[in-house]
PDB file of C-alpha atoms and ligand atoms in Angstrom:
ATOM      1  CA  UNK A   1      93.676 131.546 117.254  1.00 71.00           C
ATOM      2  CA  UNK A   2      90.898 134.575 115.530  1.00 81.00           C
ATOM      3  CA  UNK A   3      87.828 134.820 117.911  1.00 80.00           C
ATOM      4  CA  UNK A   4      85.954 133.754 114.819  1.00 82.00           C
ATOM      5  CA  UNK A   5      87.696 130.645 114.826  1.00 89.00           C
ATOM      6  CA  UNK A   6      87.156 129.295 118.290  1.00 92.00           C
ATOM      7  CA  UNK A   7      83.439 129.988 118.078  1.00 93.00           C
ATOM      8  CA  UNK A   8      83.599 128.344 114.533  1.00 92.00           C
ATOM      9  CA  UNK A   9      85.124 125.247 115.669  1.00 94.00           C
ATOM     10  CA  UNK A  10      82.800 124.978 119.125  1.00 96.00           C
ATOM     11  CA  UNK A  11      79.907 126.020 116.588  1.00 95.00           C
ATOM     12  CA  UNK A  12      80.936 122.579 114.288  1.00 95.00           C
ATOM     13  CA  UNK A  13      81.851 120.671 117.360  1.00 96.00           C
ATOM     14  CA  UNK A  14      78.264 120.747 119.150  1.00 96.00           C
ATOM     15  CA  UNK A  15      76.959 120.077 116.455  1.00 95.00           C
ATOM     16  CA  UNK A  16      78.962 116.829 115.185  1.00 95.00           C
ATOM     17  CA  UNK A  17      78.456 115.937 119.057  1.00 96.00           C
ATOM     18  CA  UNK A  18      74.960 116.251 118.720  1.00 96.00           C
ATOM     19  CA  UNK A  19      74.648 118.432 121.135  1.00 96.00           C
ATOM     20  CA  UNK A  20      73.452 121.107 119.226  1.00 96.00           C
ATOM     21  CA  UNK A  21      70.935 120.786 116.307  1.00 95.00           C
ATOM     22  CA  UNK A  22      69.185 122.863 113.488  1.00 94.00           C
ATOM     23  CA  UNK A  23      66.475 124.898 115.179  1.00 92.00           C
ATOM     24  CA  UNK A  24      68.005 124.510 118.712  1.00 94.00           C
ATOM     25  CA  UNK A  25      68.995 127.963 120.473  1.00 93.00           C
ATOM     26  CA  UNK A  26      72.267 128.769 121.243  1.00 94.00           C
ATOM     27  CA  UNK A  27      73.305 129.345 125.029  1.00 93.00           C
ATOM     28  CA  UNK A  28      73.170 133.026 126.131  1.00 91.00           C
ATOM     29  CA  UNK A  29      75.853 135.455 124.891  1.00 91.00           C
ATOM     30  CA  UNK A  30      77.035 136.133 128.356  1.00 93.00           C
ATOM     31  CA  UNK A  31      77.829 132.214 128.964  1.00 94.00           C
ATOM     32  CA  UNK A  32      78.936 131.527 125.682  1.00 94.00           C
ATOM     33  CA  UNK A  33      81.402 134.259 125.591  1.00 95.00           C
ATOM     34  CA  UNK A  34      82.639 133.367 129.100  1.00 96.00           C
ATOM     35  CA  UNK A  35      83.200 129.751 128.342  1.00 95.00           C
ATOM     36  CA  UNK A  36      84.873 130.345 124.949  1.00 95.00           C
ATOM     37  CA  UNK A  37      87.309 132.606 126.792  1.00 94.00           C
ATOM     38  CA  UNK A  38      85.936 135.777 124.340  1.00 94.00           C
ATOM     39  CA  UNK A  39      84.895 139.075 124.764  1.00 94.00           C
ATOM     40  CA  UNK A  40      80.957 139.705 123.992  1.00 93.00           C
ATOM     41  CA  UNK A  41      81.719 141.690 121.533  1.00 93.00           C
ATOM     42  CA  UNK A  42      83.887 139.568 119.741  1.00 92.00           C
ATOM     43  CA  UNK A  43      81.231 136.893 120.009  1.00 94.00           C
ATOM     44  CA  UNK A  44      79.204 138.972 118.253  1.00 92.00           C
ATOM     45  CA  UNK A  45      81.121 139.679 114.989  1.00 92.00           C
ATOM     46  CA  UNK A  46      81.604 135.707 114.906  1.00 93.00           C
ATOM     47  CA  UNK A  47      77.691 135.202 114.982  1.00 93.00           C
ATOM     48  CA  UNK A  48      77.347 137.421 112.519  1.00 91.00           C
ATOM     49  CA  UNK A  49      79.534 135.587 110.213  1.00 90.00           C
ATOM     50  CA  UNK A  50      77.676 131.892 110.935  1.00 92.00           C
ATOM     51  CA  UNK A  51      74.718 134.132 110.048  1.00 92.00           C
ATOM     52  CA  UNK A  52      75.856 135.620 106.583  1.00 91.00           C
ATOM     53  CA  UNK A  53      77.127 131.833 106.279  1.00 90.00           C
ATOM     54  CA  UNK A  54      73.042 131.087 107.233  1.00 91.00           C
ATOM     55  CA  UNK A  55      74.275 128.784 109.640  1.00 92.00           C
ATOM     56  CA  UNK A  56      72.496 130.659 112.500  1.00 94.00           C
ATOM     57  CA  UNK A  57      69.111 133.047 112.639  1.00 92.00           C
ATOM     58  CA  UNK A  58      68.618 135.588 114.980  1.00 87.00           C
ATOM     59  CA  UNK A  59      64.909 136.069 116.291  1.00 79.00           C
ATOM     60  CA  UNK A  60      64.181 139.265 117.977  1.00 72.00           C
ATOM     61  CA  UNK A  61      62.005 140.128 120.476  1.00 67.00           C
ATOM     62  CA  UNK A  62      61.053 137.824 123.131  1.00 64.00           C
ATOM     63  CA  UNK A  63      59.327 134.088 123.066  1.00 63.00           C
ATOM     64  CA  UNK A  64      60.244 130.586 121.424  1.00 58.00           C
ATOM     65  CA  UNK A  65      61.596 132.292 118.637  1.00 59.00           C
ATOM     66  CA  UNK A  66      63.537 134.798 120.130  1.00 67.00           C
ATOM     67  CA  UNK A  67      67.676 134.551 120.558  1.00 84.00           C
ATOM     68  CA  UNK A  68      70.410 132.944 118.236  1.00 91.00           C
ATOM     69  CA  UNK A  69      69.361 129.479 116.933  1.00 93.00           C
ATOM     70  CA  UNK A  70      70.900 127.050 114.652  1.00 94.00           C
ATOM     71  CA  UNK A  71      69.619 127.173 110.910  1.00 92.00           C
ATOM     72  CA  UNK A  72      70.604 124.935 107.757  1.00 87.00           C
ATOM     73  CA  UNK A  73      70.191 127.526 105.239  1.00 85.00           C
ATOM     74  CA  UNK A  74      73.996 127.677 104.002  1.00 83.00           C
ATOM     75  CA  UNK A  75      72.626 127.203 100.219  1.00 83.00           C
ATOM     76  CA  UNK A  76      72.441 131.230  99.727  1.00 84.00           C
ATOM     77  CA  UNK A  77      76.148 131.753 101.357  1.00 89.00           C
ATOM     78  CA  UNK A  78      77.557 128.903  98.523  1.00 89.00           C
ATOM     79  CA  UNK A  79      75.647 130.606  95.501  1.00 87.00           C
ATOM     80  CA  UNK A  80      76.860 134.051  96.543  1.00 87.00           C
ATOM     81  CA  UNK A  81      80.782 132.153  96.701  1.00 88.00           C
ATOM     82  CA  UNK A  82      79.948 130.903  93.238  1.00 88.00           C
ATOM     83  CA  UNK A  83      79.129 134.151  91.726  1.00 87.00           C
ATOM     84  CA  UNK A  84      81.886 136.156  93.389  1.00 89.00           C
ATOM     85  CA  UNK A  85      83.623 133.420  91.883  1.00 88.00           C
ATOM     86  CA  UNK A  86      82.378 134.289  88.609  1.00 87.00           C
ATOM     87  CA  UNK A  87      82.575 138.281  89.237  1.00 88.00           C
ATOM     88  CA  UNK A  88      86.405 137.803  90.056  1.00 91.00           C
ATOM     89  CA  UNK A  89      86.831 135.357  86.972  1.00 88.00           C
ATOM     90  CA  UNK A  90      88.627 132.814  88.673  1.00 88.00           C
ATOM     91  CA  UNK A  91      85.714 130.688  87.478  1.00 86.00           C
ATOM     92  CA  UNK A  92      84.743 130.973  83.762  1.00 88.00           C
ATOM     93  CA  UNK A  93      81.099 130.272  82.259  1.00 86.00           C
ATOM     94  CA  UNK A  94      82.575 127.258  80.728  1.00 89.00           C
ATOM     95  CA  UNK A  95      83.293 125.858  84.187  1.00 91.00           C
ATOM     96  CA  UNK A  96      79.869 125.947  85.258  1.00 90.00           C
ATOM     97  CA  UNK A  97      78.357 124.904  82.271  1.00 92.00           C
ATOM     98  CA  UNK A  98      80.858 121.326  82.089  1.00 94.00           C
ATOM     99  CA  UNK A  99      79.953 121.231  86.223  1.00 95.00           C
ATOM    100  CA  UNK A 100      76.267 121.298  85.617  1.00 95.00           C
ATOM    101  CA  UNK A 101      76.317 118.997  82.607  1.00 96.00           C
ATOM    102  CA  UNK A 102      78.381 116.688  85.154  1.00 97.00           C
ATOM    103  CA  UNK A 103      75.993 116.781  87.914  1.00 97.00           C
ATOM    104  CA  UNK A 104      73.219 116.810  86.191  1.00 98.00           C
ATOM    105  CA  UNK A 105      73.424 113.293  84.046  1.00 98.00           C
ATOM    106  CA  UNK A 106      75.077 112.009  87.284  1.00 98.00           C
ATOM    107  CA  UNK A 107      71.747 113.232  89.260  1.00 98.00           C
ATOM    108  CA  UNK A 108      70.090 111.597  85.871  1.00 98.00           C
ATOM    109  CA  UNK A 109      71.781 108.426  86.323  1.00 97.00           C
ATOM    110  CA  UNK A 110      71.215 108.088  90.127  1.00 97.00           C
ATOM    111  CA  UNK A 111      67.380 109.240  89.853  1.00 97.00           C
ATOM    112  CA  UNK A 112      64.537 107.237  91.704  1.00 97.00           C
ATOM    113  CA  UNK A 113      60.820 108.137  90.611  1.00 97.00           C
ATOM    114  CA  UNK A 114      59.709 108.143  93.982  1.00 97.00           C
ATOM    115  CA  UNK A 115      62.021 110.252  95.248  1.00 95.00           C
ATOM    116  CA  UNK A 116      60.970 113.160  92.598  1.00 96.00           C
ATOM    117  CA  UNK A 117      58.855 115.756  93.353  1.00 96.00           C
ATOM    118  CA  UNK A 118      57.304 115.855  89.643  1.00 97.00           C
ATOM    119  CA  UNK A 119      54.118 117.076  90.034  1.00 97.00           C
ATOM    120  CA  UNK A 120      56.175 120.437  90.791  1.00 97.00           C
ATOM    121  CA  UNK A 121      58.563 119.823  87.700  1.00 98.00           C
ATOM    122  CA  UNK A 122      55.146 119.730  85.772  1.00 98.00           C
ATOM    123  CA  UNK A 123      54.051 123.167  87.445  1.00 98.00           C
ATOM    124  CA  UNK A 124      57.412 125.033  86.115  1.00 98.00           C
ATOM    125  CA  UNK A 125      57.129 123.830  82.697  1.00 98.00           C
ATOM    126  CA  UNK A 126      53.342 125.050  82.496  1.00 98.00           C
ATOM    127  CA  UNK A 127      54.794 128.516  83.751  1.00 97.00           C
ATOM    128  CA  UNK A 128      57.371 128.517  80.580  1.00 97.00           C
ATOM    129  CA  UNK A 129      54.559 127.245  78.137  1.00 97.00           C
ATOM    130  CA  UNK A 130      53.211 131.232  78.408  1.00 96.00           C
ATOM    131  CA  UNK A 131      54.264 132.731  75.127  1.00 93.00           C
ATOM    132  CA  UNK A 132      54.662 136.270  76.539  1.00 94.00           C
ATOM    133  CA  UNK A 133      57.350 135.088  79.166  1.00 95.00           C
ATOM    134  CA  UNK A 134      60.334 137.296  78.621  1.00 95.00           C
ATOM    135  CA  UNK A 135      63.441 135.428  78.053  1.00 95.00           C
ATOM    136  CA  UNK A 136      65.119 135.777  81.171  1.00 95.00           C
ATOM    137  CA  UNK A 137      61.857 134.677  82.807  1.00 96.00           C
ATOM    138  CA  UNK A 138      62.242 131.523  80.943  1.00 96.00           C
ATOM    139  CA  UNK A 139      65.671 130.674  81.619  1.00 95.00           C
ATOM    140  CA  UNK A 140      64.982 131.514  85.182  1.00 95.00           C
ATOM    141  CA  UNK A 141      62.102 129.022  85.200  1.00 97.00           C
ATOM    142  CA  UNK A 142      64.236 126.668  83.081  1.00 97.00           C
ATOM    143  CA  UNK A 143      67.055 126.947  85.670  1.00 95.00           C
ATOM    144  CA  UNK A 144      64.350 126.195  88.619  1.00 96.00           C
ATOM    145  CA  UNK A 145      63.056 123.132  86.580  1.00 97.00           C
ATOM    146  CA  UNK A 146      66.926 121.396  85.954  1.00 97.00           C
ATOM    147  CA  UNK A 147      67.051 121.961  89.969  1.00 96.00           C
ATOM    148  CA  UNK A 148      63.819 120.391  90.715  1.00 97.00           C
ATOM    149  CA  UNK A 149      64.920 117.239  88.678  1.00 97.00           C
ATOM    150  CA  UNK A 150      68.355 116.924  89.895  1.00 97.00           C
ATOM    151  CA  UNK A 151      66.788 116.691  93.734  1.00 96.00           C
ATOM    152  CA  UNK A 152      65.436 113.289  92.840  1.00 97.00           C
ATOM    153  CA  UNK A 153      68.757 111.858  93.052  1.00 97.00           C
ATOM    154  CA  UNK A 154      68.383 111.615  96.526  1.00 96.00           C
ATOM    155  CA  UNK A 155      71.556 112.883  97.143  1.00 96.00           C
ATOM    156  CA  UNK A 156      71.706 116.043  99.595  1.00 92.00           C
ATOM    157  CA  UNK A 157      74.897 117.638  98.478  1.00 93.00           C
ATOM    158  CA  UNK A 158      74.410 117.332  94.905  1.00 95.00           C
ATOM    159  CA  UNK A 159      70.905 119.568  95.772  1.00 93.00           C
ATOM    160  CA  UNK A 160      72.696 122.134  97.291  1.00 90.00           C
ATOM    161  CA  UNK A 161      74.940 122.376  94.702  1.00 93.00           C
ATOM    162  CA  UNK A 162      72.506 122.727  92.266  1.00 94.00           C
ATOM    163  CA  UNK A 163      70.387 125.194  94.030  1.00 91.00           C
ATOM    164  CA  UNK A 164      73.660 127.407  94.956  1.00 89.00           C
ATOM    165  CA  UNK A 165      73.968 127.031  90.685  1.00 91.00           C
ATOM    166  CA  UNK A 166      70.619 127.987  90.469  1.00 91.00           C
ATOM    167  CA  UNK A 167      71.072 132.052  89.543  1.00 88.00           C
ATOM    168  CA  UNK A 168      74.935 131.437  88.188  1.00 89.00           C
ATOM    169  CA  UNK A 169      73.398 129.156  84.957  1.00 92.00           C
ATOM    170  CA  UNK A 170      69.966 131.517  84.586  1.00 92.00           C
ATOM    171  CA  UNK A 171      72.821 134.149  84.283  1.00 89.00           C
ATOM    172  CA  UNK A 172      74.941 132.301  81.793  1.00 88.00           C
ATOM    173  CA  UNK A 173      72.240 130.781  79.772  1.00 91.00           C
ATOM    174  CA  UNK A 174      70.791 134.402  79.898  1.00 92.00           C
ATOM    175  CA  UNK A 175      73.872 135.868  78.429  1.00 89.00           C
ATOM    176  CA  UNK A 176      74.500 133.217  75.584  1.00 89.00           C
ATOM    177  CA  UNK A 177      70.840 133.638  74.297  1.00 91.00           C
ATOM    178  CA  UNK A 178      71.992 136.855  72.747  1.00 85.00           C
ATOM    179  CA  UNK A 179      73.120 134.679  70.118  1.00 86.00           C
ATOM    180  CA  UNK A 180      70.254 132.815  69.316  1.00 88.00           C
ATOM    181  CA  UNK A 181      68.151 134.410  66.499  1.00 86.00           C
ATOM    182  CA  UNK A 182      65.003 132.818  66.510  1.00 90.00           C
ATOM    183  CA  UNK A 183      63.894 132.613  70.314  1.00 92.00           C
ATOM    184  CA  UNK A 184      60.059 130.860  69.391  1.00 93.00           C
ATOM    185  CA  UNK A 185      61.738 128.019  68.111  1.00 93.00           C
ATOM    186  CA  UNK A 186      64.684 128.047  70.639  1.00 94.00           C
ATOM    187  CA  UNK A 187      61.358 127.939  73.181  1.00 96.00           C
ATOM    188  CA  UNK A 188      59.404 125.260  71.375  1.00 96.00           C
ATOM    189  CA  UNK A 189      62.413 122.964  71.460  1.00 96.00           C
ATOM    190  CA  UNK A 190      63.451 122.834  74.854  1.00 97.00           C
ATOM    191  CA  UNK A 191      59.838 122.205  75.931  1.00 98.00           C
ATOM    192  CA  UNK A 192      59.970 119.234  73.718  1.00 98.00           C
ATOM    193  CA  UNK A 193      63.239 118.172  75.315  1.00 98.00           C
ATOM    194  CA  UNK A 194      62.470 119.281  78.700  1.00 98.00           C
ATOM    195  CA  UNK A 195      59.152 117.010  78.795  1.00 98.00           C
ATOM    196  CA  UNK A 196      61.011 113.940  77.497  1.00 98.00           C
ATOM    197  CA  UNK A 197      63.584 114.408  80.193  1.00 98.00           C
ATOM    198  CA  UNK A 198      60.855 114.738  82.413  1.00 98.00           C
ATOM    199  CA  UNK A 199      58.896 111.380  81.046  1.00 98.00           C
ATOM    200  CA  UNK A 200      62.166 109.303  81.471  1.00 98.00           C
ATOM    201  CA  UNK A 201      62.752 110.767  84.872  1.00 98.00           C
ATOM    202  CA  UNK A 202      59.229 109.344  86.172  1.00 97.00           C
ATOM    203  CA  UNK A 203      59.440 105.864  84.212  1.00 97.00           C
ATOM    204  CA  UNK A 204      62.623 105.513  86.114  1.00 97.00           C
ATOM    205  CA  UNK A 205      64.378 105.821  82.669  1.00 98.00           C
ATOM    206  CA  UNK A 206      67.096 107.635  84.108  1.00 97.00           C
ATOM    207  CA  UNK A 207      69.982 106.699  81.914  1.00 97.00           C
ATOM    208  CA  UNK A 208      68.010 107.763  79.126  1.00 98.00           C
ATOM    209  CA  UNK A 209      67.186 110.974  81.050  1.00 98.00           C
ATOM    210  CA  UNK A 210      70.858 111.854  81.410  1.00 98.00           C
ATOM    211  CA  UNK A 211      71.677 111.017  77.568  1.00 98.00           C
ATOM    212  CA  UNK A 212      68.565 113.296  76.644  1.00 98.00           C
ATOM    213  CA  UNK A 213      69.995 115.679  79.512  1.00 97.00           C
ATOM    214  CA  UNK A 214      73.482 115.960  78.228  1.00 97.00           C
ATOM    215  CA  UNK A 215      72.053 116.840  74.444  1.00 97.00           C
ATOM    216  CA  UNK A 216      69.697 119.174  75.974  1.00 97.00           C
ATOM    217  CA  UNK A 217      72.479 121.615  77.688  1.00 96.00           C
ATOM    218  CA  UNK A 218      75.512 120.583  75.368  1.00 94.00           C
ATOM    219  CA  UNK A 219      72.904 121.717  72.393  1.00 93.00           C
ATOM    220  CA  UNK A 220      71.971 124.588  73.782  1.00 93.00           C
ATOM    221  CA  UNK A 221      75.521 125.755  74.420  1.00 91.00           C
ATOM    222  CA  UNK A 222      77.072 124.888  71.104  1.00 88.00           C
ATOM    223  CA  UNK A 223      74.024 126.992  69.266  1.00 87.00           C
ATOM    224  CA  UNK A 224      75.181 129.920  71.959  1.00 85.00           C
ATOM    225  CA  UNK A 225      78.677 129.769  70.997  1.00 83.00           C
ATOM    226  CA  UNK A 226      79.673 133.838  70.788  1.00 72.00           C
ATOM    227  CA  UNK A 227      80.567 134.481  67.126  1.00 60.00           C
ATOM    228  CA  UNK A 228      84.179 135.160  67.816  1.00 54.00           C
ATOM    229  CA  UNK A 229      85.040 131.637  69.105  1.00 51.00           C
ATOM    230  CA  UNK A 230      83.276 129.077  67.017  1.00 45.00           C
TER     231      UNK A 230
HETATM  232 ZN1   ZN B   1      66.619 123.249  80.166  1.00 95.05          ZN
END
């Protein structure tokens, strides 16, 4: 079995044992390595790995903070797999655009007002009201606003999922708006939209959410549709 591996599977171990849990440190290199049957050195490369995976952080210096410790930030490693994904084309834009309209009006459908955090929803919409927001400002904000919806689903997966999506559908909605000729408008009426999803959301409307939700993103990518293929 690769080094990587055994400390991999101890890693996942302790921590379905419970014996290890997000913030805890890990035991000393020396220790670890011995008990794994490892070099140091080899346990080394494999925490680098859980950290690039953000499944550990590495403090430096000396104090509470200081040494390996167990971290839950694995949202960054799954966007970066998504748009590698992308980059290497074995995922295409319309992929990620039927995945996000699927998770979306699900997230729609499953939504509980008091789980939603809409005060912040409110906040991003403001931000995109400014008429001298560049367009990929916008669809950045407009990305960041679908996410902050979907997280009132309740459902913990489905969040990181849509936050890993986060920069892959600013990116594709960026590139389709090429195509749009009249940006103002384009503007005006997602606002419109995006506050009517919102309403719904917090009147616990959320069927009609994902309806209004499914119009919203399946609109806006039949008006992209590149020239060549409509
Ligand atoms: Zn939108």
């Amino acid at each position: 079995m690769k080094a990587h591996v055994v400390v991999m599977r101890w890693f996942t171990d302790e921590l379905t044992a419970g014996r290890l849990r997000v913030g805890d440190q890990l035991p000393g290199e020396r220790a670890l390595a011995e008990q794994l049957g490892i070099s140091r050195n080899t346990l080394r490369e494999a925490l680098r790995v859980l950290e690039v995976l953000g499944a550990v952080e590495t403090g430096t210096g000396s104090g509470p903070r200081a040494g390996t410790r167990v971290a839950a930030s694995t949202g960054a490693a799954i966007s970066t797999v998504f748009r590698l994904q992308l980059a290497t084309r074995q995922t295409t834009p319309e992929d990620v655009f039927r995945v996000r309209l699927a998770l979306e009006t699900h997230a729609a459908a499953q939504s509980d007002p008091a789980r939603g955090d809409w005060e912040a929803a409110e906040a991003i919409l403001e931000q995109m009201d400014d008429p001298q927001l560049a367009v990929d400002e916008f669809l950045r904000l407009d990305a960041a606003f679908h996410v902050c919806c979907s997280r009132a689903a309740g459902n913990a997966l489905l969040s990181v999922l849509m936050e890993a999506l986060r920069l892959v559908i600013a990116d594709h909605t960026l590139e389709r708006a090429a195509a749009l000729s009249d940006w103002p408008s384009t503007v005006a009426r997602l606002q419109t939209q995006h506050r009517e999803i919102l309403d719904d959301l917090r009147a616990g409307r959320g069927g009609d959410a994902a309806a209004r939700l499914e119009r919203h993103i399946a609109g806006y990518h039949g008006l992209t549709e590149p020239a060549a293929t409509r």
